[in-house]
Amino acid sequence: MFGERFKNLRTNKGLNQVEIAKVFDVTKQCVSNWENENIMPSVDMLVKIADYFNVSADYLLGLSENYALKTDGLTELQIAHIQALINDIVKK
């Protein structure tokens, strides 16, 4: 589950494996191994990945289907705007 979700998040940001490897200071081979589920990232790296993509570690690990967006640092008005956008998308 982690590999699939990590790859989807990476591609949604328009990044290739080399680019995301630089972000996390790992090799392209390491990223490939994560995506193919040959290895899992360390707990520390999992936290960095979750923070980078603004998702929970539970989501990355497949323990939750909720793609929770972190709203730290946003005002209540900004959060309300984001919620309104989500509501509009769900209605379509």
Coordinates of N, CA, C and O in Angstrom, one line a residue:
M1 N 0.8 -1.2 0.0 CA 0.0 0.0 0.0 C 0.9 1.3 0.0 O 0.6 2.2 -0.7
F2 N 1.9 1.3 0.8 CA 2.8 2.4 0.9 C 3.3 2.8 -0.5 O 3.3 4.0 -0.9
G3 N 3.9 1.8 -1.2 CA 4.5 2.1 -2.5 C 3.5 2.7 -3.5 O 3.9 3.7 -4.2
E4 N 2.3 2.2 -3.5 CA 1.3 2.8 -4.5 C 1.0 4.2 -4.1 O 0.9 5.1 -4.9
R5 N 0.7 4.4 -2.8 CA 0.4 5.8 -2.4 C 1.5 6.8 -2.5 O 1.3 7.9 -3.0
F6 N 2.7 6.3 -2.2 CA 3.9 7.2 -2.4 C 4.0 7.6 -3.9 O 4.2 8.8 -4.2
K7 N 3.9 6.6 -4.7 CA 4.1 6.9 -6.2 C 3.0 7.8 -6.7 O 3.3 8.8 -7.4
N8 N 1.8 7.6 -6.2 CA 0.7 8.5 -6.6 C 0.9 9.9 -6.2 O 0.7 10.9 -6.9
L9 N 1.3 10.1 -4.9 CA 1.6 11.4 -4.4 C 2.8 12.1 -5.2 O 2.7 13.3 -5.5
R10 N 3.8 11.3 -5.5 CA 4.9 11.8 -6.2 C 4.5 12.3 -7.6 O 4.8 13.4 -8.0
T11 N 3.8 11.4 -8.3 CA 3.4 11.8 -9.7 C 2.4 12.9 -9.7 O 2.4 13.7 -10.6
N12 N 1.5 13.0 -8.7 CA 0.6 14.1 -8.6 C 1.3 15.4 -8.5 O 0.8 16.5 -8.9
K13 N 2.5 15.4 -7.9 CA 3.3 16.6 -7.8 C 4.1 16.9 -9.0 O 4.9 17.9 -9.1
G14 N 4.1 15.9 -10.0 CA 4.8 16.1 -11.2 C 6.3 15.8 -11.1 O 7.1 16.3 -11.8
L15 N 6.7 15.0 -10.1 CA 8.1 14.7 -9.8 C 8.4 13.3 -10.3 O 7.6 12.4 -10.2
N16 N 9.6 13.2 -10.9 CA 10.1 11.8 -11.2 C 10.9 11.2 -10.0 O 11.1 11.9 -9.0
Q17 N 11.4 10.0 -10.2 CA 12.0 9.4 -9.0 C 13.3 10.1 -8.7 O 13.7 10.1 -7.5
V18 N 14.1 10.6 -9.6 CA 15.3 11.3 -9.3 C 15.1 12.5 -8.5 O 15.7 12.8 -7.6
E19 N 14.0 13.3 -9.0 CA 13.7 14.5 -8.3 C 13.3 14.3 -6.8 O 13.7 15.0 -5.9
I20 N 12.4 13.3 -6.6 CA 12.0 13.1 -5.2 C 13.1 12.5 -4.4 O 13.2 12.7 -3.2
A21 N 14.0 11.7 -5.0 CA 15.1 11.2 -4.3 C 16.0 12.3 -3.7 O 16.5 12.3 -2.6
K22 N 16.2 13.4 -4.5 CA 16.9 14.6 -4.1 C 16.2 15.2 -2.9 O 16.9 15.7 -2.0
V23 N 14.9 15.3 -2.9 CA 14.1 15.9 -1.9 C 14.4 15.2 -0.5 O 14.6 15.9 0.5
F24 N 14.5 13.9 -0.6 CA 14.7 13.1 0.7 C 16.1 12.7 0.9 O 16.4 11.9 1.8
D25 N 17.0 13.1 0.0 CA 18.4 12.8 0.2 C 18.7 11.3 0.2 O 19.4 10.8 1.0
V26 N 18.0 10.6 -0.8 CA 18.2 9.2 -1.0 C 18.5 8.9 -2.4 O 18.4 9.9 -3.2
T27 N 18.8 7.7 -2.8 CA 19.1 7.4 -4.2 C 17.8 7.1 -5.0 O 16.7 6.8 -4.3
K28 N 17.8 7.2 -6.3 CA 16.7 6.8 -7.1 C 16.3 5.4 -6.9 O 15.2 5.0 -6.9
Q29 N 17.3 4.5 -6.7 CA 17.1 3.1 -6.4 C 16.3 2.9 -5.1 O 15.4 2.1 -5.1
C30 N 16.6 3.7 -4.1 CA 15.8 3.7 -2.9 C 14.3 4.0 -3.1 O 13.4 3.3 -2.7
V31 N 14.1 5.1 -3.9 CA 12.7 5.5 -4.2 C 12.0 4.3 -5.0 O 10.9 4.0 -4.7
S32 N 12.7 3.8 -6.0 CA 12.2 2.6 -6.7 C 11.8 1.5 -5.8 O 10.8 0.9 -6.0
N33 N 12.7 1.2 -4.9 CA 12.4 0.1 -3.9 C 11.2 0.4 -3.0 O 10.4 -0.5 -2.7
W34 N 11.0 1.6 -2.6 CA 9.8 2.0 -1.9 C 8.6 1.8 -2.7 O 7.6 1.2 -2.3
E35 N 8.6 2.3 -4.0 CA 7.5 2.2 -4.8 C 7.1 0.7 -5.2 O 6.0 0.4 -5.4
N36 N 8.1 -0.1 -5.3 CA 7.9 -1.5 -5.6 C 7.7 -2.4 -4.4 O 7.6 -3.6 -4.5
E37 N 7.7 -1.7 -3.2 CA 7.5 -2.4 -1.9 C 8.5 -3.4 -1.7 O 8.3 -4.4 -1.0
N38 N 9.8 -3.2 -2.2 CA 10.9 -4.1 -1.8 C 11.4 -3.8 -0.4 O 11.9 -4.6 0.3
I39 N 11.3 -2.5 -0.1 CA 11.7 -2.0 1.3 C 10.8 -0.9 1.7 O 10.1 -0.3 0.9
M40 N 10.7 -0.7 3.0 CA 9.9 0.4 3.6 C 10.9 1.4 4.1 O 12.0 1.1 4.6
P41 N 10.4 2.7 4.1 CA 11.3 3.7 4.7 C 11.3 3.6 6.2 O 10.4 3.0 6.8
S42 N 12.4 4.1 6.8 CA 12.4 4.1 8.3 C 11.3 5.0 8.8 O 10.6 5.7 8.1
V43 N 11.1 4.8 10.1 CA 10.0 5.6 10.8 C 10.3 7.1 10.6 O 9.4 7.9 10.3
D44 N 11.6 7.5 10.8 CA 12.0 8.9 10.6 C 11.7 9.4 9.2 O 11.2 10.5 9.0
M45 N 12.0 8.6 8.2 CA 11.8 9.0 6.8 C 10.3 9.0 6.5 O 9.8 9.9 5.8
L46 N 9.5 8.1 7.1 CA 8.1 8.1 6.9 C 7.5 9.4 7.4 O 6.6 10.0 6.7
V47 N 7.9 9.9 8.5 CA 7.4 11.2 9.1 C 7.8 12.3 8.1 O 7.0 13.2 7.8
K48 N 9.0 12.3 7.5 CA 9.4 13.3 6.6 C 8.6 13.3 5.3 O 8.2 14.3 4.8
I49 N 8.3 12.1 4.9 CA 7.4 11.9 3.7 C 6.0 12.4 3.9 O 5.5 13.1 3.1
A50 N 5.5 12.0 5.1 CA 4.1 12.5 5.4 C 4.1 14.0 5.5 O 3.1 14.6 5.0
D51 N 5.1 14.6 6.1 CA 5.1 16.1 6.2 C 5.3 16.7 4.8 O 4.6 17.7 4.5
Y52 N 6.1 16.2 4.0 CA 6.3 16.7 2.7 C 5.0 16.7 1.8 O 4.7 17.7 1.2
F53 N 4.3 15.6 1.9 CA 3.1 15.5 1.1 C 1.8 16.0 1.8 O 0.7 15.9 1.3
N54 N 2.0 16.4 3.1 CA 0.9 16.9 3.9 C -0.2 15.8 4.0 O -1.4 16.1 3.9
V55 N 0.2 14.6 4.3 CA -0.7 13.5 4.6 C -0.3 12.9 5.9 O 0.8 13.1 6.4
S56 N -1.1 12.0 6.4 CA -0.8 11.3 7.6 C 0.0 10.1 7.3 O -0.1 9.5 6.2
A57 N 0.8 9.6 8.3 CA 1.5 8.4 8.2 C 0.5 7.2 8.0 O 0.8 6.3 7.3
D58 N -0.6 7.3 8.7 CA -1.7 6.3 8.6 C -2.1 6.1 7.1 O -2.3 5.0 6.6
Y59 N -2.3 7.3 6.5 CA -2.7 7.2 5.1 C -1.6 6.6 4.2 O -1.9 5.7 3.4
L60 N -0.4 6.9 4.4 CA 0.7 6.3 3.6 C 0.8 4.8 3.8 O 1.1 4.1 2.9
L61 N 0.5 4.4 5.1 CA 0.7 3.0 5.4 C -0.6 2.2 5.1 O -0.6 1.0 5.2
G62 N -1.6 2.8 4.6 CA -2.9 2.1 4.3 C -3.7 1.8 5.5 O -4.7 1.0 5.4
L63 N -3.5 2.5 6.6 CA -4.3 2.3 7.8 C -5.5 3.1 7.8 O -6.4 2.9 8.6
S64 N -5.5 4.1 6.9 CA -6.6 5.0 6.8 C -6.9 5.4 5.4 O -5.9 5.5 4.6
E65 N -8.1 5.5 5.0 CA -8.4 5.9 3.6 C -8.5 7.4 3.5 O -8.7 8.0 2.4
N66 N -8.5 8.1 4.7 CA -8.7 9.5 4.7 C -7.4 10.2 4.3 O -6.3 10.0 4.9
Y67 N -7.5 10.9 3.3 CA -6.4 11.7 2.8 C -6.4 13.1 3.5 O -7.0 14.0 3.0
A68 N -5.9 13.1 4.7 CA -6.1 14.2 5.6 C -5.1 15.3 5.2 O -3.9 15.0 5.1
L69 N -5.6 16.5 4.9 CA -4.7 17.6 4.6 C -4.3 18.3 5.9 O -5.2 18.6 6.8
K70 N -3.1 18.6 6.1 CA -2.6 19.4 7.3 C -3.0 20.8 7.0 O -2.6 21.4 6.0
T71 N -3.5 21.4 8.0 CA -3.9 22.8 7.9 C -3.2 23.7 8.9 O -3.6 24.9 9.1
D72 N -2.1 23.2 9.4 CA -1.3 24.0 10.4 C -0.8 25.3 9.7 O -0.4 25.3 8.6
G73 N -1.0 26.4 10.4 CA -0.5 27.6 9.9 C -1.5 28.4 9.1 O -1.3 29.5 8.6
L74 N -2.7 27.7 8.8 CA -3.7 28.4 8.0 C -4.7 29.1 8.9 O -4.9 28.6 10.0
T75 N -5.3 30.2 8.5 CA -6.3 30.8 9.2 C -7.6 30.1 9.1 O -7.8 29.2 8.2
E76 N -8.5 30.4 10.0 CA -9.9 29.7 9.9 C -10.5 30.1 8.6 O -11.2 29.2 8.0
L77 N -10.4 31.3 8.1 CA -10.9 31.7 6.8 C -10.3 30.8 5.7 O -11.1 30.4 4.8
Q78 N -9.0 30.6 5.7 CA -8.4 29.8 4.6 C -8.9 28.4 4.7 O -9.1 27.8 3.6
I79 N -9.0 27.9 5.9 CA -9.5 26.5 6.0 C -11.0 26.4 5.5 O -11.3 25.5 4.8
A80 N -11.8 27.4 5.8 CA -13.2 27.5 5.3 C -13.2 27.5 3.8 O -14.0 26.8 3.1
H81 N -12.3 28.3 3.1 CA -12.2 28.3 1.7 C -11.9 26.9 1.1 O -12.5 26.5 0.1
I82 N -10.9 26.3 1.7 CA -10.5 24.9 1.3 C -11.7 24.0 1.4 O -12.0 23.2 0.5
Q83 N -12.4 24.0 2.5 CA -13.5 23.2 2.7 C -14.6 23.4 1.7 O -15.2 22.5 1.2
A84 N -14.8 24.7 1.3 CA -15.8 25.0 0.3 C -15.4 24.5 -1.0 O -16.3 24.0 -1.8
L85 N -14.2 24.5 -1.4 CA -13.7 23.9 -2.6 C -13.9 22.4 -2.6 O -14.4 21.9 -3.6
I86 N -13.6 21.8 -1.5 CA -13.8 20.3 -1.4 C -15.3 20.0 -1.6 O -15.7 19.1 -2.3
N87 N -16.1 20.8 -0.9 CA -17.6 20.5 -1.0 C -18.1 20.7 -2.5 O -18.9 19.9 -2.9
D88 N -17.6 21.7 -3.2 CA -18.0 21.9 -4.6 C -17.5 20.8 -5.4 O -18.3 20.3 -6.3
I89 N -16.4 20.2 -5.2 CA -15.8 19.1 -6.0 C -16.7 17.9 -5.7 O -17.0 17.1 -6.7
V90 N -17.0 17.6 -4.5 CA -17.8 16.4 -4.1 C -19.2 16.5 -4.7 O -19.7 15.4 -5.2
K91 N -19.7 17.6 -4.9 CA -21.1 17.8 -5.4 C -21.1 17.4 -6.9 O -22.2 17.0 -7.4
K92 N -20.0 17.6 -7.6 CA -20.0 17.4 -9.1 C -20.0 15.9 -9.4 O -19.7 15.0 -9.3

